[in-house]
Coordinates of C-alpha atoms and ligand atoms in Angstrom, one line a residue:
M225 CA -12.4 -29.9 50.1
P226 CA -13.4 -28.3 46.7
K227 CA -11.4 -29.5 43.7
Y228 CA -10.7 -26.0 42.4
T229 CA -10.2 -22.5 43.8
I230 CA -11.1 -19.9 41.2
T231 CA -11.0 -16.1 41.4
L232 CA -14.5 -14.6 40.8
I233 CA -15.0 -11.0 39.8
P234 CA -18.7 -10.3 39.9
G235 CA -18.0 -6.9 38.3
D236 CA -20.2 -3.8 37.7
G237 CA -23.8 -3.3 36.4
I238 CA -25.4 -6.6 35.5
G239 CA -22.2 -8.4 36.5
P240 CA -23.4 -9.6 40.0
E241 CA -26.7 -10.8 38.5
I242 CA -25.2 -12.9 35.8
T243 CA -22.3 -14.3 37.9
N244 CA -24.8 -15.4 40.5
S245 CA -26.7 -17.2 37.8
V246 CA -23.6 -18.9 36.5
Q247 CA -22.4 -20.0 40.0
R248 CA -25.8 -21.6 40.6
I249 CA -25.6 -23.5 37.3
I250 CA -22.1 -24.8 37.9
D251 CA -23.1 -25.8 41.4
A252 CA -26.0 -27.8 39.9
A253 CA -23.5 -29.5 37.6
K254 CA -21.7 -30.6 40.8
V255 CA -18.3 -29.1 39.9
E256 CA -16.8 -28.3 43.3
I257 CA -15.3 -24.8 43.2
C258 CA -14.2 -22.5 46.0
W259 CA -14.9 -19.0 44.6
E260 CA -12.6 -16.2 45.9
S261 CA -14.7 -13.2 45.1
Y262 CA -13.1 -9.7 44.6
K263 CA -14.4 -6.4 43.4
A264 CA -12.8 -4.7 40.5
G265 CA -13.5 -1.7 38.3
K266 CA -15.9 1.0 39.4
S267 CA -17.2 -1.0 42.4
A268 CA -13.6 -1.5 43.7
L269 CA -12.8 2.1 43.1
E270 CA -15.7 3.2 45.3
V271 CA -14.8 0.9 48.1
Y272 CA -10.9 0.7 48.0
G273 CA -10.0 3.7 45.9
D274 CA -8.4 1.3 43.4
P275 CA -10.1 -0.3 40.4
L276 CA -7.6 -3.2 40.5
P277 CA -6.8 -4.0 44.1
K278 CA -3.5 -5.9 44.7
A279 CA -5.3 -8.7 46.6
L280 CA -7.3 -9.4 43.5
L281 CA -4.2 -9.6 41.3
H282 CA -2.6 -11.8 43.9
S283 CA -5.6 -14.2 43.9
I284 CA -5.5 -14.5 40.1
E285 CA -1.8 -15.1 40.0
T286 CA -2.1 -17.7 42.7
H287 CA -5.0 -19.7 41.3
K288 CA -4.2 -19.0 37.6
I289 CA -7.8 -18.8 36.6
A290 CA -10.7 -16.4 37.0
L291 CA -14.3 -15.9 35.9
K292 CA -15.1 -12.3 35.4
G293 CA -18.2 -10.2 35.1
P294 CA -18.0 -6.9 33.1
L295 CA -16.4 -3.8 34.5
T296 CA -17.6 -0.2 33.9
T297 CA -15.2 2.3 32.4
E298 CA -16.2 5.9 32.1
V299 CA -16.3 7.5 28.7
G300 CA -13.8 10.3 28.0
K301 CA -12.6 10.6 31.6
G302 CA -11.7 8.7 34.8
F303 CA -9.3 5.8 35.5
Q304 CA -7.7 3.6 32.8
S305 CA -9.9 0.6 32.0
A306 CA -9.3 -2.1 34.6
N307 CA -9.9 -4.6 31.7
V308 CA -7.0 -3.2 29.8
Q309 CA -4.8 -3.2 32.9
L310 CA -5.7 -6.8 33.8
R311 CA -5.0 -8.0 30.3
K312 CA -1.7 -6.1 30.1
S313 CA -0.4 -6.8 33.6
L314 CA -1.2 -10.5 33.5
R315 CA 0.0 -10.8 29.8
L316 CA -3.3 -12.3 28.6
Y317 CA -2.2 -12.1 25.1
A318 CA -5.0 -13.9 23.3
N319 CA -8.7 -13.1 23.4
L320 CA -10.7 -16.0 22.0
R321 CA -14.4 -15.3 21.1
P322 CA -16.4 -18.1 19.5
V323 CA -19.6 -16.8 17.9
K324 CA -22.2 -19.4 17.3
T325 CA -25.9 -19.5 16.6
L326 CA -27.9 -21.1 19.4
T327 CA -30.9 -22.9 17.8
G328 CA -34.1 -21.0 18.4
A329 CA -32.4 -17.9 19.5
Y330 CA -33.7 -14.7 18.0
S331 CA -31.0 -13.9 15.4
R332 CA -30.5 -12.6 11.9
Y333 CA -28.8 -15.7 10.6
T334 CA -28.9 -19.4 11.2
G335 CA -25.8 -21.7 11.3
I336 CA -23.2 -19.1 12.2
D337 CA -20.0 -20.7 13.6
L338 CA -17.2 -18.2 13.6
V339 CA -14.2 -17.8 15.9
I340 CA -12.5 -14.4 16.5
V341 CA -9.0 -14.3 17.8
R342 CA -8.1 -10.9 19.0
E343 CA -4.6 -9.7 20.1
N344 CA -5.2 -8.5 23.6
T345 CA -2.3 -6.3 24.8
E346 CA -1.4 -3.7 22.3
S347 CA -2.6 -1.5 19.4
L348 CA -4.6 1.7 19.9
Y349 CA -6.7 -0.2 22.5
A350 CA -3.8 -0.1 24.9
G351 CA -4.9 3.5 25.6
I352 CA -1.4 5.1 25.3
E353 CA -2.4 8.7 24.9
N354 CA -1.0 12.2 25.6
E355 CA -1.7 15.8 25.0
I356 CA 1.1 17.0 22.7
A357 CA -0.1 20.6 22.6
P358 CA -3.2 22.4 23.8
G359 CA -6.0 21.1 21.6
V360 CA -3.9 18.3 20.1
M361 CA -4.2 14.8 21.4
Q362 CA -2.1 11.8 20.4
A363 CA -3.0 8.1 20.7
S364 CA -0.2 5.6 19.9
K365 CA -0.7 2.4 18.0
I366 CA 2.0 0.1 19.0
I367 CA 2.3 -3.2 17.1
T368 CA 5.2 -5.6 17.8
R369 CA 6.6 -8.5 16.0
E370 CA 6.5 -10.6 19.2
A371 CA 2.8 -10.1 20.0
S372 CA 1.8 -10.4 16.3
L373 CA 3.7 -13.7 16.0
N374 CA 2.2 -15.0 19.2
I375 CA -1.4 -14.2 18.3
A376 CA -1.0 -15.6 14.8
K377 CA 0.4 -18.8 16.2
F378 CA -2.4 -19.0 18.8
A379 CA -5.0 -18.7 15.9
F380 CA -3.4 -21.4 13.8
D381 CA -2.8 -23.7 16.7
Y382 CA -6.5 -23.3 17.6
A383 CA -7.5 -23.9 14.0
Q384 CA -5.5 -27.1 13.9
K385 CA -6.8 -28.4 17.2
H386 CA -10.4 -27.7 16.4
H387 CA -10.4 -28.8 12.8
R388 CA -11.0 -25.4 11.4
K389 CA -10.4 -24.9 7.7
K390 CA -9.5 -21.2 7.2
V391 CA -7.8 -18.3 9.1
T392 CA -8.4 -14.8 7.8
A393 CA -6.2 -11.9 8.9
V394 CA -8.1 -8.7 9.3
H395 CA -6.1 -5.5 8.7
K396 CA -5.8 -1.9 7.4
A397 CA -2.3 -2.3 6.0
N398 CA -3.2 -0.3 2.9
I399 CA -3.2 2.8 5.2
M400 CA -1.1 1.7 8.2
K401 CA 1.6 0.1 6.1
L402 CA 4.1 -0.2 8.9
A403 CA 2.0 -1.2 11.9
D404 CA -0.6 -3.4 10.2
G405 CA 2.0 -4.3 7.6
L406 CA 4.0 -5.9 10.3
F407 CA 1.0 -7.7 11.7
L408 CA 0.3 -9.2 8.3
D409 CA 3.9 -10.2 7.7
C410 CA 3.8 -12.1 11.0
C411 CA 0.5 -13.8 10.0
R412 CA 1.9 -14.8 6.6
E413 CA 5.1 -16.1 8.2
V414 CA 3.2 -18.3 10.7
S415 CA 0.7 -19.5 8.1
K416 CA 3.5 -21.2 6.2
S417 CA 3.9 -23.7 9.1
Y418 CA 0.2 -24.8 8.7
P419 CA -0.1 -25.9 5.1
D420 CA -3.4 -27.7 5.7
I421 CA -5.2 -24.5 6.8
I422 CA -6.2 -22.0 4.2
Y423 CA -4.9 -18.5 4.9
D424 CA -6.3 -15.3 3.5
E425 CA -6.5 -11.6 4.3
I426 CA -9.1 -8.9 4.2
I427 CA -9.2 -5.1 4.9
V428 CA -11.2 -4.4 8.0
D429 CA -13.8 -2.1 6.4
N430 CA -14.6 -4.6 3.7
C431 CA -14.6 -7.4 6.3
S432 CA -17.4 -5.5 8.2
M433 CA -19.5 -5.4 5.1
Q434 CA -18.8 -9.0 4.2
L435 CA -19.7 -10.2 7.7
V436 CA -23.1 -8.5 7.4
M437 CA -23.7 -9.7 3.8
N438 CA -22.3 -13.2 3.9
P439 CA -20.8 -14.2 7.2
K440 CA -20.5 -17.8 6.2
R441 CA -17.6 -17.1 3.9
F442 CA -15.5 -16.8 7.1
D443 CA -14.3 -19.4 9.5
M444 CA -11.7 -18.0 11.9
L445 CA -10.7 -14.3 12.0
V446 CA -7.4 -13.0 13.6
M447 CA -6.8 -9.3 14.2
E448 CA -5.2 -6.7 16.4
N449 CA -6.9 -5.4 19.5
L450 CA -9.1 -2.5 18.5
Y451 CA -10.4 -4.2 15.3
G452 CA -11.1 -7.3 17.4
D453 CA -13.1 -5.2 19.9
I454 CA -15.3 -3.8 17.2
I455 CA -15.7 -6.8 15.0
S456 CA -16.7 -9.0 18.0
D457 CA -19.7 -6.8 18.7
L458 CA -20.6 -6.8 15.0
C459 CA -20.4 -10.6 15.0
A460 CA -22.5 -10.8 18.2
G461 CA -25.2 -9.0 16.2
L462 CA -25.2 -11.9 13.7
V463 CA -26.3 -14.4 16.4
G464 CA -28.8 -12.6 18.6
G465 CA -26.6 -10.0 20.3
L466 CA -24.2 -9.6 23.1
G467 CA -26.2 -11.7 25.5
V468 CA -24.9 -14.9 23.9
V469 CA -21.2 -14.4 22.9
P470 CA -18.6 -15.8 25.3
G471 CA -14.9 -15.1 25.6
A472 CA -11.6 -16.1 27.1
N473 CA -8.5 -14.1 27.8
I474 CA -5.6 -16.6 27.6
G475 CA -2.1 -16.0 28.8
E476 CA 0.9 -18.3 29.2
H477 CA 0.2 -18.9 32.9
V478 CA -3.1 -17.3 33.7
S479 CA -6.6 -17.3 32.0
I480 CA -9.6 -15.1 32.6
F481 CA -13.0 -16.1 31.2
E482 CA -15.6 -13.4 30.5
A483 CA -18.4 -12.5 28.2
V484 CA -17.8 -10.1 25.3
H485 CA -20.4 -7.6 26.6
G486 CA -20.1 -4.8 29.1
S487 CA -21.9 -3.9 32.3
A488 CA -25.1 -3.0 30.5
P489 CA -26.0 0.0 32.8
D490 CA -29.3 0.4 30.9
I491 CA -30.7 -2.8 32.3
A492 CA -28.6 -3.3 35.5
G493 CA -30.5 -4.2 38.7
Q494 CA -33.7 -5.1 36.8
G495 CA -33.1 -8.9 36.9
I496 CA -33.5 -9.2 33.1
A497 CA -29.9 -9.7 31.9
N498 CA -29.1 -12.7 29.8
P499 CA -26.5 -14.8 31.6
T500 CA -25.8 -17.0 28.6
A501 CA -22.7 -15.2 27.4
L502 CA -21.0 -15.6 30.8
L503 CA -22.4 -19.1 31.1
L504 CA -20.8 -20.1 27.8
S505 CA -17.5 -18.4 29.0
A506 CA -17.8 -20.6 32.1
I507 CA -18.3 -23.6 29.9
M508 CA -15.0 -22.7 28.1
M509 CA -13.4 -22.5 31.6
L510 CA -14.6 -25.9 32.5
Q511 CA -13.3 -27.3 29.3
Y512 CA -10.0 -25.6 30.0
L513 CA -10.0 -27.3 33.4
G514 CA -10.7 -30.7 31.8
E515 CA -14.2 -30.9 33.2
E516 CA -15.6 -32.1 29.9
T517 CA -18.6 -33.9 31.3
A518 CA -19.9 -31.0 33.3
A519 CA -19.2 -28.6 30.4
Q520 CA -21.2 -30.8 28.0
L521 CA -24.0 -31.3 30.5
I522 CA -24.4 -27.5 30.8
L523 CA -24.0 -27.0 27.1
N524 CA -26.7 -29.5 26.3
A525 CA -29.0 -27.7 28.8
V526 CA -28.3 -24.4 27.0
Y527 CA -29.1 -26.0 23.6
R528 CA -32.2 -27.5 25.0
V529 CA -33.6 -24.3 26.4
Y530 CA -32.7 -22.3 23.3
G531 CA -34.1 -25.1 21.1
E532 CA -37.4 -25.0 22.9
A533 CA -37.3 -21.1 22.9
K534 CA -40.0 -21.0 25.6
I535 CA -38.0 -19.5 28.4
L536 CA -35.9 -16.7 27.1
T537 CA -34.7 -13.3 28.3
K538 CA -35.9 -10.1 26.7
D539 CA -32.8 -9.5 24.5
L540 CA -33.8 -12.6 22.6
G541 CA -37.4 -11.8 22.3
G542 CA -38.5 -13.5 25.5
N543 CA -40.3 -12.3 28.6
N544 CA -38.4 -14.1 31.3
T545 CA -36.1 -12.9 34.0
T546 CA -32.5 -13.9 34.6
E547 CA -33.7 -16.1 37.5
E548 CA -36.4 -17.9 35.5
F549 CA -33.9 -18.6 32.7
T550 CA -31.3 -19.8 35.2
N551 CA -33.9 -22.2 36.8
E552 CA -34.8 -23.6 33.4
I553 CA -31.1 -24.4 32.6
I554 CA -30.7 -25.9 36.0
K555 CA -33.8 -28.1 35.4
Y556 CA -32.1 -29.8 32.5
V557 CA -28.6 -29.9 34.2
V558 CA -30.0 -31.9 37.1
K559 CA -32.3 -34.2 35.1
Ligands
NAI1215 P1 -22.7 -3.2 26.9 O1 -22.1 -4.4 26.3 O2 -22.7 -3.1 28.3 O3 -24.2 -3.0 26.4 C1 -24.6 -2.9 25.0 C2 -26.1 -3.2 24.8 O4 -26.2 -4.6 24.9 C3 -27.0 -2.6 25.9 O5 -28.2 -2.3 25.3 C4 -27.2 -3.8 26.9 O6 -28.4 -3.7 27.6 C5 -27.1 -5.0 26.0 N1 -26.5 -6.1 26.7 C6 -25.2 -6.4 27.0 N2 -25.1 -7.5 27.7 C7 -26.3 -8.0 27.9 C8 -26.8 -9.2 28.5 N3 -26.0 -10.0 29.1 N4 -28.2 -9.4 28.5 C9 -29.0 -8.5 27.9 N5 -28.6 -7.4 27.2 C10 -27.2 -7.2 27.2 O7 -21.9 -2.0 26.2 P2 -21.9 -0.4 26.6 O8 -23.2 0.0 27.0 O9 -21.2 0.2 25.5 O10 -20.9 -0.4 27.8 C11 -21.3 -0.3 29.2 C12 -20.0 -0.3 30.1 O11 -19.4 -1.6 30.0 C13 -19.0 0.7 29.7 O12 -18.5 1.3 30.9 C14 -17.9 -0.1 29.0 O13 -16.6 0.4 29.2 C15 -18.0 -1.5 29.8 N6 -17.5 -2.6 29.0 C16 -16.9 -3.6 29.7 C17 -16.5 -4.7 29.1 C18 -15.8 -5.8 30.0 O14 -15.7 -5.6 31.2 N7 -15.2 -6.8 29.4 C19 -16.7 -5.0 27.7 C20 -17.4 -3.9 27.0 C21 -17.8 -2.8 27.7

């Protein structure tokens, strides 16, 4: 009998291609997982008329852990993002996104090693909107003391556990004095309990410029939801793009591991998507499960393949397909 049962959401667009790759690699590392696969997002809406079927939520709540491909959300119309609904309904309050250079990967910088901690349930990203009069739309930015304290604590605990030196709070409290002001107050309050970790603050627009000019001045960044969404993609651009940046949505009882990127409709179905971001997310999942040996085995294979830089997908300047890249990783996993 398999050691773990884990919910799998193949997702939309490139999702099925990259989840298949990751399943094959985990299989090669001999971690026995029974995958319970469910549709969500656009593909679930098409089949069940519901982007977030109850059976899927039940499976995640039962097994407490999921590996998720990206879900498509239409721009300016359609159903509320299934990602937002999942994160809110399962109270996945922390979004952890390590951004690290993979040796040999086509990227603008070398030696980048940043960690983004993004509050995952509120702010403008929660999508609380209404039409207050014809031609006048309102989007509400809700920031609570509870969620801000929780995310600040998560960031500092992570920093302590992983021997990080500095946590920088990213904000716009010069303009949103109440909402972002509260977020900052909470970060300052929490920082006092971690005297060994340097704490500082930066306004989000300046942070964007500094990340491009001199990313190594940062170590860990903590921020509210929408800033985290945008800054994550910026940081992905520092290390070769969205194809290589993983993520984890962490709650008190449930965690969902997924790449930072979306469903990439421009390349879906072509067999050329880079599975690395989801693979690194799966490695985070294996570490979370305590499967350190398998996690390290796969990670070593990733470093090896990127170090050699012979078999790479197109986003990183290579010519290889998802399958060829997957086979190359597997070659080193089983060696
Ligand atoms: P995207 O992240 O899907 O794509 C942006 C660019 O990066 C595209 O050129 C794409 O080809 C490339 N890219 C992304 N992942 C890649 C990979 N693994 N390998 C190679 N190239 C890759 O962002 P976009 O186009 O803004 O969004 C598409 C859809 O994805 C939207 O419906 C959006 O709502 C959804 N989305 C879902 C997310 C999730 O499920 N967590 C996160 C972000 C977006």
